[in-house]
Every structure is written in structure tokens, then in C-alpha cells.
């Protein structure tokens, strides 16, 4: 099915159209009558006429072709009417009826039956449990949102997993002058989901930008493929609801607990160039203005007639991780001759309280030459002329259509008309500085991720076989797996019997560390299972005694001993780094490098990369905080070795899907060597 | 002068009132005529009448008393007319004229002359270089903001260091239904400053909340005293402009570079219970709603008719560091019987899309019993009744006036009337969930800082004499100062001659660390001035040779040696902690505890306390991230010792005002001991 074509129907049936004006089917019919120019067929088996249209008992009674059916009958009748639609060769059914998997039990069973029918059917489905679909060109509104909500025609496609968010956004959008191309409420998405819709809208000329509200994903890989493709040509805005999962159960691995629920979405959005949006007002501003803006520089210019306005805007720019543009000498001297002596000719450029529209114009003429994003602040002061200033800003835009010029008109009644003027001209206009900065940040995020250098990282082909791991491995058994992958590890041995410990120490040397060996104890040090800094034979004997006592008091009966060289013998105090991996059930392996040891729990300073790893991921990792610390603390070869470990670990996760989490915590990092001393694999 | 009384004048003179309608003096006169009910005396030496009022050549020509004079003559005439005002026994002069210290040179000189006149004069002054003052009850507007900007009477006092921010805020406020008690543009504040005004308004019954826009402070101690007093009874909102000081020069000390420019304001605001506001829209919402809200719990209840709305709100609550309230069994069972089966009876409570006003009412009746803040989300859905729902929310408020109920009505045209209704009833009402959460967070910050347990920390009286420090001290000379304060330090010695190094090592023992000793080298390791892990005499001889070679290649001619025990000999790898202090030129000493060593530069995880230290500061420090790390990693006695070091260091800073910065980085922290190994004092 060609969804774009299907969304230009000549005829739509409303199955379950109702005489009761409070019923969903009645609202859908009303919305269609208000805007749809094709044939409408109300389907109702109790009446012959609805809202002045001839009604039919079934779609099968309609002689002409039907392109789309909107189904709003009770859940238990949906399958029956869907079969009739299939027989009638209808291309798309929008099931708005609720009462399926979202209520569980019988509803879930019915949803499953519909799914299995759809497996063999040609008809495609949106929903169930959704609000419906809107197209603005050619127009039809096949939803039950209140007919008083105006839907403007525009450039934004919108997909929402929440019907309530959708109806609120649509109602609010017209007030904010935001238009839509197509709107989808996808509900339980038993057939067409976000990815399918984006795949279709990728080539829709009327959709210049896509906005998505999502709370979860059923098929993250499909989603990633789809958004990656889409965002190559057009921006995607995503508002993720449910960033914090309070119901998430305690996680055994350090890495897993650091990965969190939302982290993986951040990584995924970032990887695919999706603009992650934090709140609904940013979503509005970005929906409206992203299609007209191309922002490839993060160096921002501020022009203001109010010192305080410039100061506040500069703060927001800094907080957002953007920068103030620096001016060359030509620019400052041009500004100097154009502006009065009390003006500030450095960024933020303060053209002073008595700034006339002409002064704005002159300043814009000088600064647009720098080809950087410009924020123009206007504060209503005694001599200010809001409308005339707005006109000059618009004229400057017409002379320099490629330069992003965003306006902030502070104030209320005195600037309302000027704001409205710029809004109607399609200019980015805001009431507060932070709004302009958030938009720049979002659009810049998109364009800075479209770099042509983005490609999958060509790593050495590590010989990583599928390992034979069927249970949690802690300590020595896990160590062997990493040694096979050429990880540098502390020398060590696993020892069955107490009397053999001293023998092992001869080979390993002093100082050494005694650890308990058991796959049932993930956190050895919590049970007295780690005794470090054993300097000689005497101390080792005592350590074994102490270990036995600790295990006895913990009730641990079956265990062996592990003996390792103590890395402190290398003299310098090492950095304790965490290297680990976590498998997200949806998005797959994410591999992390961060502060380790005692810091891991309380300071979440871990940089994750999501498989498959790209060049960009690696350079981000190198430039992250943890990357900077390592690059300064160790020799380049060691830094490269650690980066290599990240790649190896991510490949290991790819090759061994039964592994859920890996902790190498701490990885001891010295100036000229790196040593893994603790090993945990969770399945 | 009693400022409150002075702001209820019977007569106001406008000196520099002008015939030219584009002049500032003309706007002031117009604003006064529009609202002031007392006598107005235009002063102009070129005309007899202005805007239908009799004009006078000088205040001295007016027979009756004048309470306030507004001065808008050219800068060079200000002192002359000010002297006339003093002779006329006018209590307060508002100097709006610009051209003083803000332009430097001659202007700064004139400002100085006015200052020295004021030292002996009785008259008090607001300004110069300001917009003026507004009172709303009894009303007068002695500013030159545009007369079309409406100023509503209300509960907020507002002080602004920026005239442009003030005029924008005032213009925008009336649109947002925000009223003011008194408004002050203070300009260069040569006499009355923020602190004086707050001291006066502390007892002003009409001012229930104070909002301040500030970019800097001339007397931070006075400011702190004033805001601390004020916020004991009424909340203060502060929007700080200029959070990032790009012009700040490079700082030699680690602690200084971590302290930053804005950090000290955050600490100061926090200490005084000032609500720090990040952007102008939050300022508006908080100005409007703080006076009616008392929020003493950070456990928030959400009621929503839209699952997605609840999810997004819960995200904002988590991001703000607030929590979702947990319900007891009685509450969930009450909700269960009141709500339909598809409702979610846990927080966020989802009363489902078809929620009637009655269902909102029932849910509110159950949940107000928990006496926690409630956010009510309304999303316009097919059956929703916005106005009726708004009425039920207001009724619930009337039944439970002490319970904070904040409403978020999502959507546009469909909810506009309902929003307006709640706004007019004085209820906290917002368009987006993040606004409600920001307000709760701000108000909670205020009430959680008003705890009666707040008092200055009663520390042991450390015997800290004023030390004799007149230049930077690095290494051994600084170490001696901390040893005198009972800091535990690594054993060490300072050695003049190469041949004595081996002798010193006999006393100190191996392993040891050789360091260069020089007060000109703050960062020894960068020049090869630190050689650690010297295990024996042989290695020590080599180390001395290497040190000499390093110093030769760096061109360092004059230096001594320092030899320390190597703390790594204690076996375990220590935590590297930074303990340091920085003297803010305005706010005084701030003492910090954070991640040390290589982490200090890239991970700014340092908790600062501002002198004088209170109980609350210490408990915040203990519960900070770095506090949590230490509490888990070391024995309680060691944790207490480290906290004691923070207090000692802060006392040391108090006693030695010539000291600018102190770095003890790293402080090595072992499970059962703490050792300072590096010492830097900057003057």
C-alpha cells in the first residue's frame, strides 16, 4: 500500500456512525463532513440517514469503491466489520475503538485475533484505541477530536502514541500558528506503527518535519532504521514521555544501573540525528520554526537594545552548550562607525535603549555578513518602535534568506502587534530568550549530526567467538574470557584447596590480593571476600584465615580462593575506571566507559556508545569528560588500548546475545599500562 | 528616612519636565498625571505651564512641601538641583538622568561628587541612570516607561538593576495578570541599593514577595544580611543575569577554577533561602503564584485525564529532584471505589479521557486529605468540560485552602476560558506541565530553607592564629601551616643540599616521593618536579639526578628538594579528594570538597560551603555526592575528620584575609586514615 496515496481518498466510510451526538462515531462523521471533499458513507444498521447523509447497514451495501474505513464499533464487533472491509477491498482501516490489549484479558485476546487475520489480509490498519488520522491537503479529519479545534495546514507531520497529548497539541497549535501536513494517532499500533508511517512520509513533499510523541517502542531496530533514513533529509523531533522508570527493578550490574531507562533513548536519538525535545512548548516552537531554519554554526550573535536582555540571552547560550560568536576586526570597526559611542560593539551587541529601526537595520546589515545565527532582542523602551523594528528584521531576512534570524520581543501589550507581524511573515519569533536558544540548539543538533563523515567504525576484526556462557560468571572464569580477547589482566590463579594458596603466591608474587571465588557472590567486597595488600607469606596465611572466618559468618559454605597480583605494586596510584556493557531489551548493547571503583555508584559520569559503533561515537567518546581525563592521564597508546577495549566489549555483546551485562570495574589505568582486575558477566 | 512612608507622598516635583513629548521628563510627568492623586510640580526654567500644570523655575520657588523629586536634567546639572532639593528639605530624589559612572571619565567624576555631597546631606537618592519608581497603593508612577504599559496593583515588589528588563517585565506582567506593590529601577545605586530597599519593604504589608533582577553586587555582605532577614518572613525571587563570565582571567588554583563566577551566587541564594530563577517566564509564574502557595513537601500528587499528560509531568517532577507521592492503602481503596475500573489509582492518578467534572471533584476530595501538593492536568478530549472542571478545582481549593492545587490546562482555544477563569480566581494555572513543576520547586526551595534548625555551626574553637603569610606558599612551607592546625600530613622534609637527601630518606623510609621545592612552581608535576614510588637508596640517587636534569631543561635554577613518605605504602589505593578554598571578592571564603587528582579538572564534582558555615551547610555537605562517596568508603571517624578539615580551612580563610586560594589536592583518603600530601596557599 502506498500510504501517501491512500491518504488522498475519494471516499471514506464511518462504521459505527451514531445518532447520539455524544458518541465517538458521531464526532468523526461531523469532522469529515466539515472538511472532506469526497464521498462519505455513514455505516449504521439502525438508521437510513445520519447528519443528512444516507446511511448504510454495511460497507458491503455501498456500491461504489471505498478507500478508507473508520471503525468505531464496540471491540467485540471490530473483527467482523474488518472482514467486511477486506471483502470490500478497502485499503486502510482506522480502528478507533478501544477495549483491546490496553485493558488486557478478553480485549488482548481479541487484538490477537485481529492480528492473525491481518497476517493474511491485504487491508492495512491504524489503531486500535486511537483518535484517528488527519490530512490537511487534500483535507480530511477522520478523528473524534472536538470539531471546535482548528487544524491549520502546514509543514509538520505528527505521530502520537498518546491520544490526549495529540488532542492537546492540535488544539494549542492553531493558537501558535503551527500547521500540520498529516496527523496520526496510532494507539496500539497492531499494524502500521511509527516506523511505517515515517517510511511513507519520508517522500511526502508536504511534510517538511516530523514530530513524534512516544512512550515506548515495540521494535526499536525498525524504529532506528526508519528515523535514520528519514532524518537524512528532514528533521525529526521526539518528545519521549516516561523518562524515569520508577518501577524498574534493582539491577545487579553497575553498568546496568548507570544505563538507566532514558539513557538508551538519548543515545538512539543522538545516533539517528533525532532532535530530542524536553517539553511541550519547545516542541511547538521547533515544529513551527525548524522547517525554515538551517543552523550549522553553534556560534551565536546577539543584537539587543537592552543590556539586561543581552546578558540573560548570553547565559542561556552558555547553559545550552552553544557559544557567543567572536567578531573580526572589520566587523567591530564597521559596528563602531555605525553605532553611537555608548553602544557595545562586541557580542552581545548592545545598540542601546534609544535604538531606532534604522539602527537595527544597519547592525543587521553588518552582522548578517558573518553568516552565523542571529538572535535579535527587542525590549520596549521609551523611544522604541516595535512594528517598524519588526519590519526591518523581516527586510533583513528577505535580503539574507539563508541567515537564521530569530527574534525575541520582550514585553506584553506594547509588542503584541509586532510579534504577530513577524509570526504572520513566518519568522521565528519568541517572547523569552530561552525559547530562541532552545530552538537554535535543537536545529543545530540536527544539522551537526548530518555530517557526511558519519560511518560505521572500521575496527580490527577481533576474533571473538560466541562464548559458551550459560550462567553468571564472576572472577576467574570471566577473566579467562577476556584474556582470550587480549585484555590485559592482573596475573592470578584459582585455587581449590587452602594449602595450595601459598604455592600459587610463589608464582604470582607479593603484594597480592586474596579473593573469594564463587559465581553466587557478585559483590565480594561487601561480604569480606576481598583482602588486598598482602605483603608476605605470613600475612597471606592470616588472610586465608580471615577469609574463612568471613565466609563462615556470611553462611557461605562452598567457595574457592582466587589470588591476584596487587596492581598497587606498580607504585603510582592508578585511575579506577569502569568498563562495562548493558543490553537494552529494545535497542541492544550499550557499552560504557566511566568513573569506576567507589565513584561508580554516586557519580554517574559514564559515557555510553550504542551498537553498532560509528566513527562519530568513538570521537564523542574520546572528547567526553572521561575521554579527556584519560587522554591527559595516560600515554596515547594506552588511551587507544582502552578505546579498543570498548570496541571489543561491544563486539563481544553483539556475538553473545545471552549476555545481559558485563562489569570490568575497576579497570586500573596507569600512565603506561591498563589492567583489568575484576570481571563479571551476567546472563 | 522611612522609605515606606516616603513612598506615600502628598507631592512630587519633576525637575526637568519638558515641553518636548519625546523627552524623558515629559513621559514622567505624563505618568504622574495619569495616576498620582497628590500635588505635582513640574520644574522647568523655560516655561510657566506644562501639560496643563503650573511650572516652576526651581523647587525653591514652590511654597508648599515637596516629598519626592524626580530629577531628569542633564548629568552636569544634577548636583546643583540636588542641592536645591536638600535645601527644600525633600526626603527622596529619584535621579533618572544618565551619564555618570556607566560612561566613565567625566561622568564618573560627577557621580563621585554627588556621593560626597550625599555623605553630609539628609536627602536620600535612588539612581542615577534608572527608570524610576512605581507605587501602586497609593498609586504613583514616577518612571518614564511608556504610559501605555499598564501596571496592576498586586503583591510583588520588584527591584531591577536593568531598566530594560524592568520595562519589559512590567509590560508583560499585566497580560499575565501579575500585579506589583512597588517597583524600583535602581540604576547606579549611589545611595539606596537593593539591600536598603529590601530592609524597608520587609515590613511593608502590601509586599508579599520580592523579585530581583541583578547582574552584580557592590556590597555582598550587606545584601546577604538583608535577604536573609527578608526571607525569614517573605519569599525572594532572584534572576541573576551574567552567570558566565567569559572575561574572567585564568585562575591559578584548582579550587578557584572550580568555584566559577555564578557558583557563589548559587551558594549565597541557597544559604539565604532565596529562590533562584532561571528564566523570565519562571519569574512571572513565581511572582504571581508564590504568595498564595505554601509548599513544604516535595512529594507531589498528579491527577490527570490523559495518560500522556501524567507521564510528561512525572518526568518533569523527577528531573526537578522532586518526588511522586506514594499512597497509603486507604487512599488507593478510596480511589478504587470512586473511579472507573480502567483508571490508574496510583500516582499519577489517571481518571481517564471521559472524566467528568464530578470525577475530578471526587478524586480531589480523596487526595486533598494527604495534605500534599497536587498538580491537576486537564487535556481537552471529546467529552471534556473545561469550564465546569475548572470550577470544581476552584471549589476544591475553597474547601482546602491550605492544600496547594496547581492546574495545567493543556490545549488552546478549547481551554482558554477555563484558564482565564482560574486566573481570575487567583489560582495557579499553567499551559504546560513544566511550568507547574518549576513553581512547585521554587516555592518548596523557599519553605525547605526556612527550617527552624538552621543555625551557625558550633565548631570546636580551633586555635588558628593569623598566619604570617605574605607570598604564595607551595609544598613544605604551606604544609607547616596545616600541621599547626592538626591536619594529618605525609611525613616529609625539606632539604637544601643534594647530599642530605639520602639522610632524610633514612628517617622517612621507603617508598618515598621526591619533589622539587620552590614557591614559583605551583604545578610541580607539569615540569617533572614529582618523582613517586622510590623504593630504595639506588632509585633515590637516580631520582635526584633525574630531578636535576628536569629542572635544568626547564631553566629552573634555584630550588630545594622535598622528600615525603609515599602514601601508597599503606597498600590500599586511596581516594583522591580535593580540599580547597577560594575567596570570592564579594561574598568571602567558599570552602570546597570534591573529586581530586586527575578528576578535579574535568569533572566538576565539588561541593562548596560559604562562610559562615551553618548546620545546614554541613548536613548538605554530608549528603552531597562527594559526602556519600566518603561515607561509604571510609570509617565514620575519618569522614568526621574530613568534615572537620573543611571547617578548619574555612576558619583559616576567615582569619587570614590576605589568602586568596588554598589547594590541598589531592588529599589521600584511606579507609582508616586521611593524609594531605600537597599544599598550596595563594595570596
Short mmCIF file of N, CA, C and O in Angstrom, two decimals, chain B residues 51 55 59 88 170 179 218 507 555 560 622 644:
data_model
loop_
_atom_site.label_atom_id
_atom_site.label_comp_id
_atom_site.label_asym_id
_atom_site.label_seq_id
_atom_site.Cartn_x
_atom_site.Cartn_y
_atom_site.Cartn_z
N UNK B 51 1.83 70.48 30.37
CA UNK B 51 0.72 69.52 30.42
C UNK B 51 -0.39 70.03 31.36
O UNK B 51 -0.89 69.30 32.22
N UNK B 55 4.14 75.45 35.96
CA UNK B 55 5.54 75.03 36.09
C UNK B 55 6.33 76.05 36.89
O UNK B 55 5.98 77.24 36.91
N UNK B 59 12.64 74.10 42.52
CA UNK B 59 11.85 73.61 43.66
C UNK B 59 11.78 74.69 44.73
O UNK B 59 10.81 74.75 45.50
N UNK B 88 15.36 72.45 50.11
CA UNK B 88 13.90 72.43 50.17
C UNK B 88 13.39 71.36 51.14
O UNK B 88 12.20 71.18 51.32
N UNK B 170 7.40 44.72 33.29
CA UNK B 170 6.18 45.45 33.65
C UNK B 170 5.16 45.38 32.52
O UNK B 170 3.97 45.15 32.74
N UNK B 179 0.37 41.48 39.42
CA UNK B 179 0.33 42.82 39.98
C UNK B 179 1.56 43.09 40.84
O UNK B 179 2.23 42.17 41.31
N UNK B 218 27.61 45.41 44.79
CA UNK B 218 28.73 46.20 45.29
C UNK B 218 29.08 45.81 46.71
O UNK B 218 30.21 45.92 47.14
N UNK B 507 65.13 8.59 57.67
CA UNK B 507 64.09 8.92 58.64
C UNK B 507 62.68 8.68 58.08
O UNK B 507 61.80 8.17 58.76
N UNK B 555 64.92 25.24 32.93
CA UNK B 555 65.53 26.53 33.23
C UNK B 555 65.33 26.98 34.67
O UNK B 555 65.49 28.16 34.99
N UNK B 560 65.02 23.75 46.05
CA UNK B 560 65.45 22.78 47.04
C UNK B 560 64.72 21.48 46.78
O UNK B 560 63.96 21.37 45.83
N UNK B 622 27.44 16.60 53.88
CA UNK B 622 27.46 15.16 54.18
C UNK B 622 26.57 14.39 53.21
O UNK B 622 26.85 13.24 52.88
N UNK B 644 35.71 18.04 59.49
CA UNK B 644 36.43 18.96 60.38
C UNK B 644 37.47 19.78 59.61
O UNK B 644 37.66 20.96 59.88
#
